[in-house]
């Protein structure tokens, strides 16, 4: 009875309160112990992995640690678990029942202050930065001037108003139907020092504007860093709520998973106009910290009725990426290393099957990953590989068939996608043994597989994807149709804290929280594990896997 507990057994039973017990539902889980989810406002996933050989006495020991009402309630729960363990009529994870009433999914009017044009003749606008090299010692600064070409120079330095250095940029513009863009400037500022605040100035005379950014710490396996993850943002009041909440999150750089402006929802000249408003809309964040871009379906803008048949035309002119630094032949797919993370950006809407440039590039890039230096391997794409929403169901299946085996082989930690206007997080699963002639047809638990997270919930005008498939598939851990954003707080080479924050009627609410163990270092966790007491304090009621 007094035997030591298996450290692999999750004892969330000890964390349950009487309020959580109300409305509990159970199901038998195939090969993973017993899962249940709790309703009544605070939804919590509780998973007990009953290891082979664990004596019933150990379970009773766990139960005896509870006292008073909790003890009685837990005994009652255990009886129901045993009774219902043969029943298979529930969900593998949580489908949130939260009812939201966000603002209407319509774009903010053009004359709103959110799209304000900066003061001054030919003042730079739509300012944004992204990483400019492979390792984080450069940025690409981009902006637009509308009246004339203006200066193409960036002045910068490490003290405010003290601009010791300068760099010269490039210039481009384009037409879309009868719309003519402003003058689009891109300037590479390289040779920067790590972990340093830089101030920069663009424009001329009274119309010049000043901003700043912070370079990342030197690449190191244990350096902490916080990424924000945003997708399918658009330019509605819900989009504004998401953006403002993210700016309060402490995120240091944004991983953007595609679908930027939703300008393609418009026609003729309004397409270009809505690209301009979106550039001014995100400037409040994107001018001060790098946004790593990936393209979604709304960037394609294939509109033959307007004579526009060149895919990604607006996006490629406006949003530069450091693709050549990672030996990519196309700005739609590339990679960067930042702090302790290696980030790979893929294009869901470019050829990716065998023999194509993207396929060959990814094959080579995965071999370049050094988990001793950048232990966290993260992939961005737009169309999710695993998605249980009715919207866009199985649209990522073709990319899964091509790349999933590589993701498992190289032990990718996390794959972020957008496209579906809802939030969903998977368990670690794979379907790599299935083909058209053999193998099981369903995803199975796989310790080497990534966690797949869909964050297409930025707030765009198409609204939420509120219909999930029922029953919830075994691979789905948590799902909810609400607007929001995520943050990934990398702590060291072994652990990262992840949060999804819901926009609850204009308020930021942390709704899904997980502690992730790094895939590469997991096999060696015994000597690198955080001290038990520290980890228990950090975890609280946060899921861990």
PDB file of C-alpha atoms in Angstrom, residues 286-508:
ATOM      1  CA  UNK A 286       5.313  44.849 -36.443  1.00  0.00           C
ATOM      2  CA  UNK A 287       7.473  48.004 -36.502  1.00  0.00           C
ATOM      3  CA  UNK A 288       8.963  47.099 -33.115  1.00  0.00           C
ATOM      4  CA  UNK A 289       9.469  43.352 -33.254  1.00  0.00           C
ATOM      5  CA  UNK A 290       9.956  40.882 -36.106  1.00  0.00           C
ATOM      6  CA  UNK A 291       6.989  39.061 -37.560  1.00  0.00           C
ATOM      7  CA  UNK A 292       8.028  35.864 -39.361  1.00  0.00           C
ATOM      8  CA  UNK A 293       5.656  35.611 -42.297  1.00  0.00           C
ATOM      9  CA  UNK A 294       4.035  32.635 -43.977  1.00  0.00           C
ATOM     10  CA  UNK A 295       1.489  32.823 -46.798  1.00  0.00           C
ATOM     11  CA  UNK A 296      -2.074  31.514 -46.699  1.00  0.00           C
ATOM     12  CA  UNK A 297      -4.762  30.991 -49.308  1.00  0.00           C
ATOM     13  CA  UNK A 298      -5.938  34.609 -49.000  1.00  0.00           C
ATOM     14  CA  UNK A 299      -2.530  35.759 -50.235  1.00  0.00           C
ATOM     15  CA  UNK A 300      -2.902  33.892 -53.552  1.00  0.00           C
ATOM     16  CA  UNK A 301      -5.235  36.513 -55.097  1.00  0.00           C
ATOM     17  CA  UNK A 302      -5.834  34.643 -58.336  1.00  0.00           C
ATOM     18  CA  UNK A 303      -8.494  36.887 -59.895  1.00  0.00           C
ATOM     19  CA  UNK A 304      -8.668  36.364 -63.650  1.00  0.00           C
ATOM     20  CA  UNK A 305     -11.878  38.388 -63.949  1.00  0.00           C
ATOM     21  CA  UNK A 306      -9.726  41.401 -63.019  1.00  0.00           C
ATOM     22  CA  UNK A 307      -6.828  40.297 -65.204  1.00  0.00           C
ATOM     23  CA  UNK A 308      -4.778  39.283 -62.142  1.00  0.00           C
ATOM     24  CA  UNK A 309      -3.330  35.788 -62.557  1.00  0.00           C
ATOM     25  CA  UNK A 310       0.072  36.061 -60.854  1.00  0.00           C
ATOM     26  CA  UNK A 311      -0.260  34.258 -57.481  1.00  0.00           C
ATOM     27  CA  UNK A 312       0.875  36.024 -54.300  1.00  0.00           C
ATOM     28  CA  UNK A 313       1.533  39.258 -56.191  1.00  0.00           C
ATOM     29  CA  UNK A 314       0.622  41.718 -53.431  1.00  0.00           C
ATOM     30  CA  UNK A 315       2.153  39.607 -50.666  1.00  0.00           C
ATOM     31  CA  UNK A 316       5.493  39.078 -52.403  1.00  0.00           C
ATOM     32  CA  UNK A 317       5.900  42.762 -53.156  1.00  0.00           C
ATOM     33  CA  UNK A 318       5.021  43.901 -49.643  1.00  0.00           C
ATOM     34  CA  UNK A 319       6.449  41.271 -47.274  1.00  0.00           C
ATOM     35  CA  UNK A 320      10.087  40.294 -47.621  1.00  0.00           C
ATOM     36  CA  UNK A 321      11.570  37.144 -46.095  1.00  0.00           C
ATOM     37  CA  UNK A 322      15.211  36.047 -45.625  1.00  0.00           C
ATOM     38  CA  UNK A 323      14.749  32.987 -47.825  1.00  0.00           C
ATOM     39  CA  UNK A 324      18.176  33.074 -49.453  1.00  0.00           C
ATOM     40  CA  UNK A 325      19.869  32.882 -46.044  1.00  0.00           C
ATOM     41  CA  UNK A 326      18.466  29.360 -45.679  1.00  0.00           C
ATOM     42  CA  UNK A 327      19.287  28.436 -49.293  1.00  0.00           C
ATOM     43  CA  UNK A 328      15.650  28.556 -50.380  1.00  0.00           C
ATOM     44  CA  UNK A 329      14.877  29.442 -53.969  1.00  0.00           C
ATOM     45  CA  UNK A 330      11.538  31.023 -53.088  1.00  0.00           C
ATOM     46  CA  UNK A 331      10.450  33.542 -50.407  1.00  0.00           C
ATOM     47  CA  UNK A 332       7.346  31.448 -49.669  1.00  0.00           C
ATOM     48  CA  UNK A 333       9.366  28.808 -47.820  1.00  0.00           C
ATOM     49  CA  UNK A 334      12.437  29.411 -45.686  1.00  0.00           C
ATOM     50  CA  UNK A 335      13.946  28.873 -42.235  1.00  0.00           C
ATOM     51  CA  UNK A 336      15.451  30.953 -39.437  1.00  0.00           C
ATOM     52  CA  UNK A 337      17.188  30.213 -36.176  1.00  0.00           C
ATOM     53  CA  UNK A 338      16.298  32.440 -33.240  1.00  0.00           C
ATOM     54  CA  UNK A 339      17.437  32.046 -29.639  1.00  0.00           C
ATOM     55  CA  UNK A 340      16.973  28.309 -28.920  1.00  0.00           C
ATOM     56  CA  UNK A 341      14.537  27.599 -31.772  1.00  0.00           C
ATOM     57  CA  UNK A 342      14.905  26.452 -35.366  1.00  0.00           C
ATOM     58  CA  UNK A 343      11.824  27.628 -37.264  1.00  0.00           C
ATOM     59  CA  UNK A 344      10.819  26.222 -40.647  1.00  0.00           C
ATOM     60  CA  UNK A 345       8.157  27.995 -42.725  1.00  0.00           C
ATOM     61  CA  UNK A 346       6.390  25.981 -45.423  1.00  0.00           C
ATOM     62  CA  UNK A 347       4.010  27.007 -48.196  1.00  0.00           C
ATOM     63  CA  UNK A 348       0.767  25.032 -48.263  1.00  0.00           C
ATOM     64  CA  UNK A 349      -0.104  26.479 -51.689  1.00  0.00           C
ATOM     65  CA  UNK A 350       3.135  25.886 -53.568  1.00  0.00           C
ATOM     66  CA  UNK A 351       4.196  22.539 -55.067  1.00  0.00           C
ATOM     67  CA  UNK A 352       5.635  20.281 -52.358  1.00  0.00           C
ATOM     68  CA  UNK A 353       5.540  16.734 -53.706  1.00  0.00           C
ATOM     69  CA  UNK A 354       8.656  14.766 -54.518  1.00  0.00           C
ATOM     70  CA  UNK A 355      11.148  16.420 -56.908  1.00  0.00           C
ATOM     71  CA  UNK A 356       9.716  19.922 -56.402  1.00  0.00           C
ATOM     72  CA  UNK A 357      11.935  22.740 -55.083  1.00  0.00           C
ATOM     73  CA  UNK A 358      10.097  22.974 -51.746  1.00  0.00           C
ATOM     74  CA  UNK A 359      10.384  19.210 -51.181  1.00  0.00           C
ATOM     75  CA  UNK A 360      14.101  19.154 -51.896  1.00  0.00           C
ATOM     76  CA  UNK A 361      14.741  22.254 -49.818  1.00  0.00           C
ATOM     77  CA  UNK A 362      12.911  20.870 -46.758  1.00  0.00           C
ATOM     78  CA  UNK A 363      14.781  17.584 -47.024  1.00  0.00           C
ATOM     79  CA  UNK A 364      18.085  19.465 -46.905  1.00  0.00           C
ATOM     80  CA  UNK A 365      16.986  21.949 -44.234  1.00  0.00           C
ATOM     81  CA  UNK A 366      15.951  19.214 -41.816  1.00  0.00           C
ATOM     82  CA  UNK A 367      19.420  17.722 -42.112  1.00  0.00           C
ATOM     83  CA  UNK A 368      20.913  21.126 -41.220  1.00  0.00           C
ATOM     84  CA  UNK A 369      19.027  21.309 -37.924  1.00  0.00           C
ATOM     85  CA  UNK A 370      21.391  21.059 -34.937  1.00  0.00           C
ATOM     86  CA  UNK A 371      19.384  20.229 -31.803  1.00  0.00           C
ATOM     87  CA  UNK A 372      22.502  20.712 -29.677  1.00  0.00           C
ATOM     88  CA  UNK A 373      22.347  24.426 -30.544  1.00  0.00           C
ATOM     89  CA  UNK A 374      18.652  24.970 -31.302  1.00  0.00           C
ATOM     90  CA  UNK A 375      16.772  22.199 -29.486  1.00  0.00           C
ATOM     91  CA  UNK A 376      13.266  23.493 -30.323  1.00  0.00           C
ATOM     92  CA  UNK A 377      12.212  22.537 -33.850  1.00  0.00           C
ATOM     93  CA  UNK A 378       9.051  24.370 -34.935  1.00  0.00           C
ATOM     94  CA  UNK A 379       7.246  24.222 -38.283  1.00  0.00           C
ATOM     95  CA  UNK A 380       4.744  26.763 -39.625  1.00  0.00           C
ATOM     96  CA  UNK A 381       2.234  26.110 -42.394  1.00  0.00           C
ATOM     97  CA  UNK A 382      -1.194  27.452 -43.255  1.00  0.00           C
ATOM     98  CA  UNK A 383      -3.448  24.450 -43.885  1.00  0.00           C
ATOM     99  CA  UNK A 384      -3.497  22.181 -40.798  1.00  0.00           C
ATOM    100  CA  UNK A 385      -2.516  18.541 -41.185  1.00  0.00           C
ATOM    101  CA  UNK A 386      -4.756  17.420 -38.312  1.00  0.00           C
ATOM    102  CA  UNK A 387      -8.079  19.242 -37.983  1.00  0.00           C
ATOM    103  CA  UNK A 388     -11.411  18.026 -36.611  1.00  0.00           C
ATOM    104  CA  UNK A 389     -13.425  21.070 -37.638  1.00  0.00           C
ATOM    105  CA  UNK A 390     -15.995  20.734 -40.419  1.00  0.00           C
ATOM    106  CA  UNK A 391     -14.317  23.717 -42.079  1.00  0.00           C
ATOM    107  CA  UNK A 392     -11.357  22.730 -44.278  1.00  0.00           C
ATOM    108  CA  UNK A 393     -11.463  19.140 -43.048  1.00  0.00           C
ATOM    109  CA  UNK A 394      -8.602  17.076 -44.548  1.00  0.00           C
ATOM    110  CA  UNK A 395      -7.313  19.939 -46.714  1.00  0.00           C
ATOM    111  CA  UNK A 396      -3.853  19.293 -45.267  1.00  0.00           C
ATOM    112  CA  UNK A 397      -3.954  15.575 -46.060  1.00  0.00           C
ATOM    113  CA  UNK A 398      -1.760  15.799 -49.151  1.00  0.00           C
ATOM    114  CA  UNK A 399       1.025  17.589 -47.245  1.00  0.00           C
ATOM    115  CA  UNK A 400       0.652  15.072 -44.404  1.00  0.00           C
ATOM    116  CA  UNK A 401       1.193  12.197 -46.823  1.00  0.00           C
ATOM    117  CA  UNK A 402       4.400  13.809 -48.121  1.00  0.00           C
ATOM    118  CA  UNK A 403       6.018  15.261 -45.011  1.00  0.00           C
ATOM    119  CA  UNK A 404       4.645  13.572 -41.878  1.00  0.00           C
ATOM    120  CA  UNK A 405       7.233  10.796 -41.822  1.00  0.00           C
ATOM    121  CA  UNK A 406       9.978  13.452 -41.833  1.00  0.00           C
ATOM    122  CA  UNK A 407       8.312  15.320 -38.983  1.00  0.00           C
ATOM    123  CA  UNK A 408       8.357  12.124 -36.919  1.00  0.00           C
ATOM    124  CA  UNK A 409      11.853  11.082 -37.976  1.00  0.00           C
ATOM    125  CA  UNK A 410      13.351  14.451 -37.005  1.00  0.00           C
ATOM    126  CA  UNK A 411      11.183  14.728 -33.876  1.00  0.00           C
ATOM    127  CA  UNK A 412       9.628  18.078 -34.668  1.00  0.00           C
ATOM    128  CA  UNK A 413       8.314  19.599 -31.447  1.00  0.00           C
ATOM    129  CA  UNK A 414       5.397  21.716 -32.623  1.00  0.00           C
ATOM    130  CA  UNK A 415       3.580  22.434 -35.875  1.00  0.00           C
ATOM    131  CA  UNK A 416       1.476  25.591 -35.994  1.00  0.00           C
ATOM    132  CA  UNK A 417      -1.150  26.163 -38.689  1.00  0.00           C
ATOM    133  CA  UNK A 418      -4.058  28.498 -39.380  1.00  0.00           C
ATOM    134  CA  UNK A 419      -6.776  28.387 -42.058  1.00  0.00           C
ATOM    135  CA  UNK A 420      -9.514  27.026 -39.771  1.00  0.00           C
ATOM    136  CA  UNK A 421     -11.061  29.927 -37.869  1.00  0.00           C
ATOM    137  CA  UNK A 422     -10.988  28.198 -34.516  1.00  0.00           C
ATOM    138  CA  UNK A 423      -8.472  26.836 -32.028  1.00  0.00           C
ATOM    139  CA  UNK A 424      -7.409  23.206 -31.700  1.00  0.00           C
ATOM    140  CA  UNK A 425      -4.523  21.302 -30.102  1.00  0.00           C
ATOM    141  CA  UNK A 426      -3.703  17.659 -30.757  1.00  0.00           C
ATOM    142  CA  UNK A 427      -1.983  14.939 -28.788  1.00  0.00           C
ATOM    143  CA  UNK A 428       1.321  13.561 -30.105  1.00  0.00           C
ATOM    144  CA  UNK A 429       0.057  11.276 -32.857  1.00  0.00           C
ATOM    145  CA  UNK A 430       1.017  10.099 -36.328  1.00  0.00           C
ATOM    146  CA  UNK A 431      -0.416   8.190 -39.248  1.00  0.00           C
ATOM    147  CA  UNK A 432       2.835   7.261 -40.945  1.00  0.00           C
ATOM    148  CA  UNK A 433       2.180   3.522 -41.231  1.00  0.00           C
ATOM    149  CA  UNK A 434      -0.843   3.857 -43.460  1.00  0.00           C
ATOM    150  CA  UNK A 435      -0.765   3.696 -47.238  1.00  0.00           C
ATOM    151  CA  UNK A 436      -3.371   2.770 -49.821  1.00  0.00           C
ATOM    152  CA  UNK A 437      -2.538  -0.944 -49.588  1.00  0.00           C
ATOM    153  CA  UNK A 438      -1.613  -1.593 -45.956  1.00  0.00           C
ATOM    154  CA  UNK A 439      -1.331  -0.179 -42.455  1.00  0.00           C
ATOM    155  CA  UNK A 440      -3.869   1.057 -39.946  1.00  0.00           C
ATOM    156  CA  UNK A 441      -6.013   3.874 -41.341  1.00  0.00           C
ATOM    157  CA  UNK A 442      -6.227   5.908 -38.126  1.00  0.00           C
ATOM    158  CA  UNK A 443      -3.705   8.098 -36.297  1.00  0.00           C
ATOM    159  CA  UNK A 444      -2.082   6.448 -33.291  1.00  0.00           C
ATOM    160  CA  UNK A 445      -0.161   7.829 -30.274  1.00  0.00           C
ATOM    161  CA  UNK A 446       3.462   8.444 -31.214  1.00  0.00           C
ATOM    162  CA  UNK A 447       6.022   9.808 -28.734  1.00  0.00           C
ATOM    163  CA  UNK A 448       8.234  10.994 -31.605  1.00  0.00           C
ATOM    164  CA  UNK A 449       5.471  12.963 -33.321  1.00  0.00           C
ATOM    165  CA  UNK A 450       4.859  16.699 -33.052  1.00  0.00           C
ATOM    166  CA  UNK A 451       1.900  18.362 -31.388  1.00  0.00           C
ATOM    167  CA  UNK A 452      -0.302  20.024 -34.028  1.00  0.00           C
ATOM    168  CA  UNK A 453      -1.865  23.351 -33.077  1.00  0.00           C
ATOM    169  CA  UNK A 454      -4.358  25.306 -35.174  1.00  0.00           C
ATOM    170  CA  UNK A 455      -4.508  29.041 -34.429  1.00  0.00           C
ATOM    171  CA  UNK A 456      -6.558  30.406 -37.334  1.00  0.00           C
ATOM    172  CA  UNK A 457      -8.542  32.448 -34.844  1.00  0.00           C
ATOM    173  CA  UNK A 458      -7.099  35.936 -35.256  1.00  0.00           C
ATOM    174  CA  UNK A 459     -10.437  37.624 -35.956  1.00  0.00           C
ATOM    175  CA  UNK A 460     -10.983  38.064 -39.700  1.00  0.00           C
ATOM    176  CA  UNK A 461     -14.233  39.022 -41.426  1.00  0.00           C
ATOM    177  CA  UNK A 462     -15.173  35.468 -42.440  1.00  0.00           C
ATOM    178  CA  UNK A 463     -16.106  34.745 -38.831  1.00  0.00           C
ATOM    179  CA  UNK A 464     -15.574  31.697 -36.646  1.00  0.00           C
ATOM    180  CA  UNK A 465     -15.658  28.055 -37.757  1.00  0.00           C
ATOM    181  CA  UNK A 466     -18.077  26.886 -35.093  1.00  0.00           C
ATOM    182  CA  UNK A 467     -18.901  23.362 -36.297  1.00  0.00           C
ATOM    183  CA  UNK A 468     -16.622  20.593 -35.074  1.00  0.00           C
ATOM    184  CA  UNK A 469     -16.934  16.973 -36.146  1.00  0.00           C
ATOM    185  CA  UNK A 470     -18.695  14.735 -33.655  1.00  0.00           C
ATOM    186  CA  UNK A 471     -17.552  12.640 -31.909  1.00  0.00           C
ATOM    187  CA  UNK A 472     -14.274  14.371 -31.180  1.00  0.00           C
ATOM    188  CA  UNK A 473     -11.490  12.193 -32.643  1.00  0.00           C
ATOM    189  CA  UNK A 474      -8.928  10.577 -30.357  1.00  0.00           C
ATOM    190  CA  UNK A 475      -6.116  12.746 -31.696  1.00  0.00           C
ATOM    191  CA  UNK A 476      -7.825  15.997 -30.612  1.00  0.00           C
ATOM    192  CA  UNK A 477      -6.934  17.203 -27.107  1.00  0.00           C
ATOM    193  CA  UNK A 478      -8.726  20.556 -26.949  1.00  0.00           C
ATOM    194  CA  UNK A 479     -10.802  22.607 -29.374  1.00  0.00           C
ATOM    195  CA  UNK A 480     -12.835  25.793 -29.207  1.00  0.00           C
ATOM    196  CA  UNK A 481     -14.269  28.208 -31.762  1.00  0.00           C
ATOM    197  CA  UNK A 482     -13.148  31.551 -30.334  1.00  0.00           C
ATOM    198  CA  UNK A 483     -10.835  34.344 -31.388  1.00  0.00           C
ATOM    199  CA  UNK A 484      -7.445  34.629 -29.718  1.00  0.00           C
ATOM    200  CA  UNK A 485      -3.680  34.215 -29.927  1.00  0.00           C
ATOM    201  CA  UNK A 486      -1.009  31.925 -28.474  1.00  0.00           C
ATOM    202  CA  UNK A 487       2.345  32.374 -26.787  1.00  0.00           C
ATOM    203  CA  UNK A 488       5.196  29.874 -26.539  1.00  0.00           C
ATOM    204  CA  UNK A 489       7.590  30.614 -23.666  1.00  0.00           C
ATOM    205  CA  UNK A 490      10.727  28.568 -24.207  1.00  0.00           C
ATOM    206  CA  UNK A 491      12.429  28.176 -20.825  1.00  0.00           C
ATOM    207  CA  UNK A 492      15.453  26.028 -21.657  1.00  0.00           C
ATOM    208  CA  UNK A 493      16.389  23.021 -23.792  1.00  0.00           C
ATOM    209  CA  UNK A 494      13.918  20.739 -22.038  1.00  0.00           C
ATOM    210  CA  UNK A 495      10.750  22.708 -21.272  1.00  0.00           C
ATOM    211  CA  UNK A 496       8.478  25.312 -22.825  1.00  0.00           C
ATOM    212  CA  UNK A 497       5.264  26.844 -21.471  1.00  0.00           C
ATOM    213  CA  UNK A 498       2.457  27.269 -23.980  1.00  0.00           C
ATOM    214  CA  UNK A 499      -0.729  29.319 -23.594  1.00  0.00           C
ATOM    215  CA  UNK A 500      -3.724  29.942 -25.819  1.00  0.00           C
ATOM    216  CA  UNK A 501      -5.513  33.131 -24.845  1.00  0.00           C
ATOM    217  CA  UNK A 502      -9.148  33.564 -25.781  1.00  0.00           C
ATOM    218  CA  UNK A 503     -10.641  36.965 -26.598  1.00  0.00           C
ATOM    219  CA  UNK A 504     -13.593  36.716 -24.232  1.00  0.00           C
ATOM    220  CA  UNK A 505     -15.811  39.610 -25.346  1.00  0.00           C
ATOM    221  CA  UNK A 506     -12.820  41.907 -25.562  1.00  0.00           C
ATOM    222  CA  UNK A 507     -10.933  40.477 -22.585  1.00  0.00           C
ATOM    223  CA  UNK A 508      -7.870  38.240 -22.696  1.00  0.00           C
TER     224      UNK A 508
END
